Every structure is written in C-alpha cells, then in structure tokens.
Coordinates of C-alpha atoms and ligand atoms in Angstrom, one line a residue:
M67 CA 0.0 0.0 0.0
Q68 CA 1.2 3.5 -0.8
T69 CA 2.1 5.8 2.1
I70 CA 2.3 9.5 2.5
D71 CA 5.9 9.2 3.6
Q72 CA 7.0 7.2 0.5
F73 CA 5.0 9.1 -2.1
K74 CA 6.9 11.8 -4.1
F75 CA 4.7 14.8 -4.1
A76 CA 7.1 17.2 -5.9
G77 CA 5.3 18.7 -8.9
K78 CA 2.1 16.7 -8.2
K79 CA -1.4 17.9 -7.4
A80 CA -3.0 16.1 -4.5
F81 CA -6.7 15.9 -3.8
V82 CA -6.8 15.7 0.0
R83 CA -10.1 14.9 1.7
V84 CA -10.1 16.4 5.1
D85 CA -12.7 16.8 7.8
F86 CA -13.1 20.6 8.2
N87 CA -16.6 20.3 9.5
V88 CA -15.8 22.7 12.4
P89 CA -18.4 24.3 14.6
V90 CA -19.0 28.0 13.9
D91 CA -21.0 30.6 15.9
E92 CA -23.7 32.9 14.6
Q93 CA -21.1 35.4 13.3
F94 CA -19.4 32.4 11.5
N95 CA -16.4 32.5 13.8
I96 CA -14.8 29.1 14.3
T97 CA -15.5 28.0 17.9
D98 CA -13.2 24.9 17.9
D99 CA -10.5 24.4 15.2
T100 CA -9.3 20.9 16.4
R101 CA -10.3 19.3 13.1
I102 CA -8.4 21.8 11.0
R103 CA -5.3 21.4 13.2
A104 CA -5.6 17.6 13.0
A105 CA -5.1 17.7 9.2
L106 CA -2.2 20.1 9.2
P107 CA 0.7 17.6 9.3
T108 CA -0.6 16.0 6.1
L109 CA -1.2 19.3 4.3
K110 CA 2.1 20.8 5.4
K111 CA 4.0 17.7 4.4
I112 CA 2.6 17.8 0.8
L113 CA 3.4 21.5 0.4
A114 CA 6.9 21.1 1.9
D115 CA 7.6 18.3 -0.6
G116 CA 6.7 20.7 -3.5
G117 CA 3.2 19.3 -4.2
S118 CA 0.1 21.4 -4.5
L119 CA -3.2 20.9 -2.6
I120 CA -6.8 20.6 -3.7
I121 CA -8.5 20.4 -0.3
G122 CA -12.0 18.9 -0.2
S123 CA -14.4 18.8 2.8
H124 CA -18.0 18.9 3.9
M125 CA -19.4 21.2 6.5
G126 CA -22.8 20.7 8.2
R127 CA -25.8 19.3 6.4
P128 CA -26.6 21.6 3.5
K129 CA -29.8 21.0 1.7
K130 CA -29.2 23.0 -1.5
N131 CA -26.6 24.4 -3.8
P132 CA -25.4 26.9 -2.7
D133 CA -26.4 26.9 1.0
P134 CA -24.6 30.0 2.3
K135 CA -25.0 29.0 5.9
F136 CA -22.6 26.2 5.3
S137 CA -20.0 27.8 3.1
L138 CA -16.4 26.8 3.7
K139 CA -15.4 30.4 2.7
V140 CA -15.6 31.4 6.3
I141 CA -12.6 29.2 7.3
V142 CA -10.3 30.2 4.4
D143 CA -8.4 32.9 6.4
H144 CA -8.0 30.6 9.4
V145 CA -6.7 27.7 7.3
S146 CA -4.3 30.1 5.5
E147 CA -3.0 31.3 8.9
L148 CA -2.5 27.7 10.3
L149 CA -1.0 26.4 7.0
G150 CA 1.3 29.4 6.6
V151 CA 0.4 29.9 2.9
P152 CA -2.5 31.9 1.4
V153 CA -5.3 29.4 0.6
Q154 CA -7.3 30.1 -2.6
F155 CA -11.0 29.3 -2.7
A156 CA -13.1 27.6 -5.4
P157 CA -16.7 28.7 -4.9
D158 CA -18.0 25.7 -6.9
C159 CA -16.3 22.3 -6.4
Q160 CA -17.4 21.2 -9.8
K161 CA -16.1 24.3 -11.7
A162 CA -12.5 24.6 -10.4
D163 CA -10.6 23.6 -13.6
A164 CA -9.1 27.0 -14.2
Q165 CA -8.0 27.5 -10.6
V166 CA -6.6 23.9 -10.5
A167 CA -4.7 24.4 -13.7
A168 CA -3.1 27.6 -12.4
L169 CA -2.0 25.9 -9.1
K170 CA 1.8 25.9 -8.7
P171 CA 3.9 23.7 -6.4
G172 CA 3.5 24.8 -2.7
E173 CA 0.0 26.4 -3.4
A174 CA -3.3 25.4 -2.0
L175 CA -6.9 25.6 -3.1
L176 CA -9.9 24.9 -0.9
L177 CA -13.0 23.7 -2.7
E178 CA -16.5 24.9 -1.5
N179 CA -18.5 22.5 0.6
L180 CA -18.7 19.2 -1.3
R181 CA -22.1 18.5 0.1
F182 CA -23.6 21.4 -1.7
Y183 CA -24.0 18.7 -4.4
A184 CA -26.4 15.9 -3.5
E185 CA -24.0 13.6 -5.4
E186 CA -21.4 13.8 -2.6
E187 CA -23.6 11.8 -0.3
G188 CA -25.5 10.1 -3.1
K189 CA -28.8 10.9 -1.5
P190 CA -31.7 12.4 -3.5
R191 CA -33.0 15.9 -2.4
G192 CA -36.3 17.6 -2.6
L193 CA -38.5 14.6 -2.5
A194 CA -42.1 15.3 -1.4
D195 CA -42.9 13.9 2.0
D196 CA -45.6 11.7 0.5
A197 CA -43.3 10.4 -2.3
T198 CA -44.0 6.8 -3.2
D199 CA -41.3 4.0 -3.0
E200 CA -41.0 4.1 -6.8
E201 CA -40.5 7.8 -6.8
K202 CA -37.8 7.5 -4.1
A203 CA -36.1 4.7 -6.0
A204 CA -36.2 6.7 -9.3
A205 CA -34.7 9.8 -7.6
K206 CA -32.0 7.6 -6.0
K207 CA -31.1 6.2 -9.4
V208 CA -30.8 9.6 -10.9
V209 CA -28.5 10.9 -8.1
K210 CA -26.4 7.7 -8.2
E211 CA -25.9 8.1 -12.0
S212 CA -24.8 11.7 -11.8
Q213 CA -22.5 10.7 -8.8
K214 CA -20.1 9.1 -11.2
A215 CA -19.6 12.3 -13.2
F216 CA -19.3 14.3 -9.9
T217 CA -16.7 12.0 -8.6
A218 CA -14.8 11.8 -11.8
K219 CA -14.7 15.6 -11.9
L220 CA -13.1 15.8 -8.5
A221 CA -10.6 13.1 -9.4
S222 CA -9.7 14.9 -12.6
Y223 CA -8.2 17.8 -10.7
A224 CA -5.4 15.7 -9.2
D225 CA -2.5 13.2 -9.7
C226 CA -3.1 11.5 -6.4
Y227 CA -5.7 11.1 -3.7
V228 CA -5.0 11.4 0.0
N229 CA -7.8 10.6 2.6
D230 CA -7.2 12.2 5.9
A231 CA -10.9 12.4 7.0
F232 CA -11.3 9.7 9.6
G233 CA -14.4 11.4 10.9
T234 CA -16.2 10.4 7.7
A235 CA -14.5 7.1 7.0
H236 CA -17.7 5.3 7.8
R237 CA -19.5 7.0 4.9
A238 CA -19.3 5.6 1.3
H239 CA -19.5 9.1 -0.1
A240 CA -18.0 10.4 -3.4
S241 CA -15.0 12.1 -1.9
T242 CA -14.4 9.8 1.0
A243 CA -14.5 6.4 -0.8
L244 CA -15.8 6.3 -4.4
I245 CA -13.2 8.7 -5.8
A246 CA -10.4 6.3 -4.9
K247 CA -11.4 4.0 -7.8
N248 CA -10.2 6.8 -10.2
F249 CA -6.6 6.4 -8.9
D250 CA -4.4 3.3 -9.1
E251 CA -2.7 1.7 -6.1
Q252 CA 0.4 3.8 -6.3
N253 CA -1.5 7.1 -6.3
K254 CA -3.8 6.8 -3.3
M255 CA -3.0 6.7 0.3
F256 CA -4.0 7.6 3.9
G257 CA -3.0 10.9 5.4
Y258 CA -1.2 11.0 8.7
L259 CA -4.3 11.4 10.8
M260 CA -6.0 8.5 9.1
E261 CA -2.9 6.4 9.5
K262 CA -2.8 7.1 13.2
E263 CA -6.5 6.3 13.7
V264 CA -6.3 3.0 11.7
K265 CA -3.2 2.0 13.7
A266 CA -4.9 2.7 17.0
V267 CA -8.0 0.6 16.1
E268 CA -5.8 -2.2 15.0
Q269 CA -3.7 -2.1 18.1
V270 CA -6.8 -2.6 20.2
M271 CA -9.0 -4.8 18.0
G272 CA -6.4 -6.7 16.0
H273 CA -3.0 -7.2 17.7
T274 CA -4.5 -7.1 21.2
V275 CA -2.1 -7.6 24.1
R276 CA -4.1 -9.3 26.9
P277 CA -5.7 -8.7 29.3
F278 CA -8.0 -6.5 27.2
T279 CA -10.5 -4.4 29.1
A280 CA -13.3 -2.3 27.5
I281 CA -15.2 0.3 29.6
M282 CA -18.5 1.1 28.0
G283 CA -20.4 4.0 29.5
G284 CA -22.9 6.5 28.3
S285 CA -26.6 6.8 28.6
K286 CA -28.3 3.9 26.9
V287 CA -27.8 0.2 26.1
S288 CA -29.7 0.5 22.9
T289 CA -27.1 2.7 21.2
K290 CA -24.2 0.3 22.2
I291 CA -25.6 -3.1 21.6
D292 CA -23.6 -3.8 18.4
I293 CA -20.4 -2.6 20.0
I294 CA -21.0 -4.7 23.2
E295 CA -21.8 -7.8 21.0
N296 CA -18.6 -7.4 19.0
L297 CA -16.5 -6.7 22.1
L298 CA -17.7 -9.9 23.7
S299 CA -15.6 -11.9 21.2
K300 CA -12.6 -9.8 21.9
V301 CA -12.3 -8.6 25.5
D302 CA -11.3 -10.3 28.7
N303 CA -13.1 -7.7 30.9
L304 CA -16.1 -5.6 30.0
I305 CA -16.9 -2.8 32.4
I306 CA -20.4 -1.6 32.1
A307 CA -21.0 1.9 33.4
G308 CA -23.1 5.1 33.0
G309 CA -26.8 5.1 32.5
M310 CA -26.9 1.6 31.1
T311 CA -25.9 0.3 34.5
Y312 CA -29.5 0.6 35.7
T313 CA -31.0 -1.4 32.9
F314 CA -28.7 -4.3 33.8
T315 CA -29.3 -3.8 37.6
K316 CA -33.1 -3.8 37.1
A317 CA -32.9 -6.9 34.8
L318 CA -31.0 -8.7 37.6
G319 CA -33.7 -7.8 40.1
G320 CA -32.2 -4.7 41.8
K321 CA -34.2 -1.6 42.9
I322 CA -33.2 1.4 40.7
G323 CA -35.6 4.1 41.8
T324 CA -36.1 6.7 39.0
S325 CA -32.7 6.0 37.3
I326 CA -32.5 6.0 33.6
C327 CA -33.6 2.6 32.3
E328 CA -34.7 1.0 29.0
D329 CA -37.5 -1.3 30.1
D330 CA -37.7 -2.9 26.7
K331 CA -34.1 -3.9 26.9
L332 CA -34.2 -5.9 30.1
D333 CA -34.2 -9.3 28.3
L334 CA -31.4 -8.1 26.0
A335 CA -29.3 -7.1 29.1
L336 CA -29.8 -10.7 30.5
E337 CA -28.9 -12.2 27.1
L338 CA -25.7 -10.1 26.9
L339 CA -24.7 -11.4 30.4
K340 CA -25.4 -15.0 29.3
K341 CA -23.4 -14.6 26.1
A342 CA -20.5 -13.0 28.1
K343 CA -20.5 -16.0 30.5
A344 CA -20.4 -18.5 27.5
K345 CA -17.5 -16.6 26.1
N346 CA -15.6 -16.4 29.4
V347 CA -15.8 -12.6 29.5
N348 CA -15.7 -11.0 32.9
I349 CA -18.5 -8.5 33.1
V350 CA -17.9 -5.9 35.7
L351 CA -21.0 -4.1 36.9
A352 CA -21.2 -1.3 39.5
V353 CA -21.8 -2.3 43.1
D354 CA -22.6 1.2 44.5
A355 CA -24.1 4.4 43.1
K356 CA -24.0 8.1 43.8
I357 CA -27.7 9.0 43.7
A358 CA -29.6 12.2 43.5
D359 CA -33.2 13.4 44.2
T360 CA -33.3 15.5 41.0
F361 CA -31.4 15.6 37.7
S362 CA -29.2 18.5 38.7
N363 CA -25.8 19.4 40.0
D364 CA -27.3 20.8 43.3
A365 CA -29.5 17.8 44.0
K366 CA -29.5 16.1 47.4
T367 CA -27.1 13.1 47.1
A368 CA -26.2 9.9 48.9
I369 CA -24.1 6.8 48.2
V370 CA -26.0 3.5 48.3
D371 CA -25.8 -0.1 47.1
V372 CA -26.6 -0.1 43.4
N373 CA -29.5 -2.6 44.0
E374 CA -31.0 -0.5 46.8
I375 CA -31.8 2.9 45.2
P376 CA -34.8 4.5 47.0
D377 CA -38.0 4.9 44.9
D378 CA -37.6 8.7 44.6
M379 CA -33.9 8.8 43.8
M380 CA -31.8 8.2 40.7
G381 CA -28.3 6.8 40.0
M382 CA -26.1 9.6 38.6
D383 CA -22.6 8.2 39.0
I384 CA -20.7 5.2 40.3
G385 CA -19.9 5.2 44.0
P386 CA -16.4 4.8 45.7
K387 CA -16.5 1.0 45.9
T388 CA -17.2 0.8 42.2
E389 CA -14.4 3.3 41.5
K390 CA -12.0 1.0 43.2
L391 CA -13.4 -2.1 41.6
F392 CA -13.2 -0.6 38.1
A393 CA -9.7 0.9 38.8
D394 CA -8.3 -2.5 39.9
V395 CA -9.5 -4.2 36.7
I396 CA -8.2 -1.3 34.5
K397 CA -4.8 -1.3 36.2
S398 CA -4.4 -5.0 35.6
S399 CA -5.0 -4.6 31.9
K400 CA -2.6 -4.3 29.0
T401 CA -5.1 -3.1 26.4
I402 CA -7.8 -0.6 27.3
L403 CA -10.7 0.9 25.3
W404 CA -12.9 3.6 26.9
N405 CA -16.1 4.8 25.4
G406 CA -18.7 6.8 27.5
P407 CA -18.7 8.4 30.9
T408 CA -19.5 6.5 34.1
G409 CA -22.1 9.1 35.1
V410 CA -23.5 12.5 34.3
F411 CA -20.0 14.0 34.1
E412 CA -21.3 17.3 32.9
F413 CA -22.3 18.0 36.5
E414 CA -19.3 18.6 38.8
N415 CA -20.9 16.5 41.6
F416 CA -21.3 13.5 39.4
S417 CA -18.0 13.6 37.5
H418 CA -15.9 11.9 40.1
G419 CA -16.4 8.3 38.7
S420 CA -15.4 9.3 35.2
Q421 CA -12.4 11.1 36.5
A422 CA -11.4 8.1 38.5
V423 CA -11.7 5.8 35.5
G424 CA -9.7 8.2 33.4
E425 CA -7.0 8.4 36.1
A426 CA -6.8 4.6 36.3
I427 CA -6.4 4.4 32.6
V428 CA -3.5 7.0 32.7
E429 CA -1.9 4.9 35.5
A430 CA -2.2 1.7 33.5
T431 CA -0.8 3.5 30.4
K432 CA 2.2 4.6 32.4
A433 CA 2.8 1.0 33.4
G434 CA 2.8 -0.1 29.7
A435 CA -0.8 -0.6 28.7
Y436 CA -2.1 0.7 25.3
S437 CA -5.2 2.8 25.8
L438 CA -7.6 4.1 23.3
V439 CA -10.3 6.7 24.2
G440 CA -13.0 7.7 21.7
G441 CA -16.5 8.1 20.6
G442 CA -18.3 11.2 21.7
D443 CA -18.4 12.1 25.3
S444 CA -15.4 10.2 26.5
V445 CA -13.2 12.6 24.5
A446 CA -14.8 15.5 26.3
C447 CA -14.2 13.6 29.6
V448 CA -10.5 13.2 29.2
N449 CA -10.1 16.8 28.0
K450 CA -12.2 18.1 31.0
F451 CA -10.0 16.3 33.5
G452 CA -6.7 17.1 31.6
L453 CA -5.9 13.5 31.0
A454 CA -5.6 13.4 27.2
Q455 CA -1.8 13.5 27.3
G456 CA -1.7 10.4 29.6
V457 CA -3.5 8.0 27.4
S458 CA -2.1 6.3 24.3
Y459 CA -4.5 7.7 21.8
V460 CA -7.6 9.9 21.7
S461 CA -9.6 9.3 18.6
T462 CA -11.0 12.1 16.5
G463 CA -13.7 10.1 14.9
G464 CA -17.0 9.6 16.8
G465 CA -19.3 7.5 14.6
A466 CA -16.3 6.2 12.6
L467 CA -14.5 4.9 15.6
L468 CA -17.7 3.3 17.0
E469 CA -18.3 1.5 13.7
A470 CA -14.7 0.3 13.6
I471 CA -15.2 -1.1 17.1
E472 CA -18.4 -2.8 16.0
G473 CA -16.2 -4.7 13.6
R474 CA -17.5 -3.1 10.4
V475 CA -15.4 -2.4 7.4
L476 CA -15.2 1.4 6.9
P477 CA -15.7 2.4 3.3
G478 CA -13.1 5.2 3.5
I479 CA -10.5 2.7 4.7
E480 CA -11.4 -0.1 2.4
A481 CA -11.3 2.2 -0.7
I482 CA -7.6 2.7 -0.1
R483 CA -6.2 -0.5 1.4
G484 CA -8.8 -3.0 0.1
F485 CA -10.2 -4.1 3.5
Ligands
AMP179 P1 -23.5 8.5 25.2 O1 -23.7 9.6 24.2 O2 -24.4 7.3 25.0 O3 -22.0 8.1 25.2 O4 -23.9 9.1 26.6 C1 -23.3 10.1 27.2 C2 -24.2 10.7 28.1 O5 -24.6 9.8 29.1 C3 -23.6 11.9 28.9 O6 -24.2 13.1 28.5 C4 -24.0 11.6 30.4 O7 -24.5 12.7 31.1 C5 -25.0 10.5 30.2 N1 -25.1 9.7 31.4 C6 -24.1 8.9 32.0 N2 -24.6 8.3 33.1 C7 -25.9 8.7 33.3 C8 -26.8 8.4 34.3 N3 -26.6 7.6 35.3 N4 -28.1 8.9 34.1 C9 -28.3 9.8 33.1 N5 -27.4 10.0 32.1 C10 -26.2 9.5 32.2

C-alpha cells in the first residue's frame, strides 16, 4: 500500500479529503478548530515536498446548492494562517478547472463544501414527504448516476488522492470512498491522521495484548448493543458503566428508583450477560451508586448499594467502591478501550467516577498498557480532566470509531487499502 511518507509529491497535485466540519457561531467564527489542526501535518508535508493541494471537505448538512449558511469560505483565512500559505478558494467544487490548472507547487486551493451537491452523499434531495417508494427509487437512481460524473470531476483535478478524514471514513460518499477508484494503487493513500486512527484501532481490536478491558459507559444500552456484542468476542473484561448500568441492575432484580432505564431492553441485558458467560468474558458491573433526588448538580445526594436505590432517587454516577473495583481491573490490563462516561460527568458533583476511571487508565498506560479513548463524550471527559496526554490515543472520529469497534469495514479505509 502506498504511504504519504513514501510518495513523491514534488510537482504533483494532491486531492486531499479532510474533515473541516468545524463548529461556527452565529457570526461564523470558528469555535473549535481541532479538526483543522488535525489535518495540518498531512497538508504541510505535501506542500513542503513541493506538491500542491486541492482540499475537499464537507461542513454541516446543507440541503441545497449553494447553501450560504454552510459555506467553507468562512474558514479560508484561518486555514491560511494555520497552514502558513494563502489558501485560494473555489466557490463551486465542480467548476474549479481553471484554478486547479493555475496551481503551482506549494500552493493550496480549498473547494467549496462538497455536500452542496447531492452527489457527494449520493442521496436524492427535494423529495415530497408523500413520495412513493417508486419515486424514491427513481430519484435515488438519478443521483447515483450523476454521482459518477461528480466523482470523476473531483478526481480529474489531481494526480493523487489522500484521505485524511477519519471522521467520515464510515461513509461511502463520493470524496471519501468512491473517488479512490479513479486512482491506481500507487496514487492513493491515507494521510497522517487517518494512518494514526487506523493503527490505534488495529492495536486494540487486532493485535491485542491481553488482558483487554473495555469500559462502556454513556446513557443507553440500545445505542451500544452492536459494540458490546462485538466486544464480547474480543475482550477479557467488560466494564459496564453510565446510565446503562441501571437497565442491567433492574434486569438482575435490583431496585433502581427513578434511574434512567430502558425497560424494553431488560431481556437483552440478561442475554448479553449470558453470552458473556459463555465466552468467558468477565462482566464488571457497578456495586454502589451516587444517587440524587433530582437531575441537577445541586441535588441532594447519597451513596447506596446499586441494588437499593430508593424509589424517589436516581443513580447519577458510580460510588467509591465501584471506582476502586473498576480501577483495579483497569490497572491489571494491557489493552484498554474507553467509550462513554460512568455518570453525568457534565455536572461537577457526578463527574468523580469518570475522572477516577480516566486516572486509572492513565496509570495503566504509564505501566505499559495501550489505551484508546474515543467516541463522543469520553473525549470531552479526558479533556475536561486534563488526562488526554496520559492515554495512548484519543480518537478524533466519533461515529467512525464506533463502527470500527463494531467490527464493520469502513468504506473510506477499504477504498484505499482494500479491506
Ligand atoms: P453516550 O452519548 O451514549 O455516550 O452518553 C453520554 C451521556 O450519558 C452523557 O451526557 C452523560 O451525562 C449521560 N449519562 C451517563 N450516566 C448517566 C446516568 N446515570 N443517568 C443519566 N445520564 C447519564
């Protein structure tokens, strides 16, 4: 497989798919530029080698072309500043031939939001709410057909294709996956960020050093079923935390008061426990809880046995005994995956459990374990507690990381390396 370090970019034009889907405020100021910074090593490397950049990204969910609320024009100055060269802007990603032709080595061109065109996602637009199945199928056929020309146009701008957008690697879109078919093996590759993400997932899910412990937190079992199912074939220990604790506790006959619970998932919880036993996976459930009388930071609190939550109280975080139980398992592990907080970490008074888990992971990492943190709120957690530097890798991809952990093949990765 071609790599960004081996490829000779001098005199070449590179189409680089990045994830510049940054949040902006009402005045269109960027409120968090992490995603832009994450792509800089790849972009700078290509420029430094004497290549030129055609940068493609999406932003938000535009519904028409153009959709000024989602224009990438608002980030041009900031990208220029970070990249250290003036970035040119192509206001229509399908009409950039002249600008591309004029690009010289060391220069960069940012294309307007690729999702202004329905062909990027390959989903039809403007269908009436009452459209029949036939009408939907016909509209889909039309957009799929024009998707080929759309993709070929993007590919025609460049000599090589670099995918550095791990955040959209789980989407089979024109610029994230389909475009790769227009380049031969030698001319397509991952960017540095993508390389790092793929390596981190492989380290955890592929070349696992045991014992392997996964900590699954968050609010609901229903959103994590596929992940838990897949992890049961991989892990030695599965720590179940966060809101889903109470679905398991109730299924096992405990009293959970007004805690968050999915009553239609009680059987599923028991089934997962049965499967875990059959696979010799050690499921670690909370033994105590920090409870509250209302869902607020200032609520009246108490620490109780997780099976004995009073009728008018709810579990908001793990208790001290559980913190120790989880920490002991984590510290005896050689591979660790953390997704989802142990409690309502957004409230200071219910963040202690998540912090304790994060600190145990940092300690295990110091002692030689490999730790991967990712998927939504767990990233916010490690950042909030200043622990990001102490874990092996913090993933930038929410949905993409979760799908990788579910064991799915990600189209953006497959399009380049074939699996
Ligand atoms: P998820 O997006 O599924 O990873 O869930 C993250 C959310 O779960 C966070 O916003 C937490 O506040 C929430 N959460 C964690 N524990 C609980 C709990 N015991 N009760 C209610 N929400 C919780």
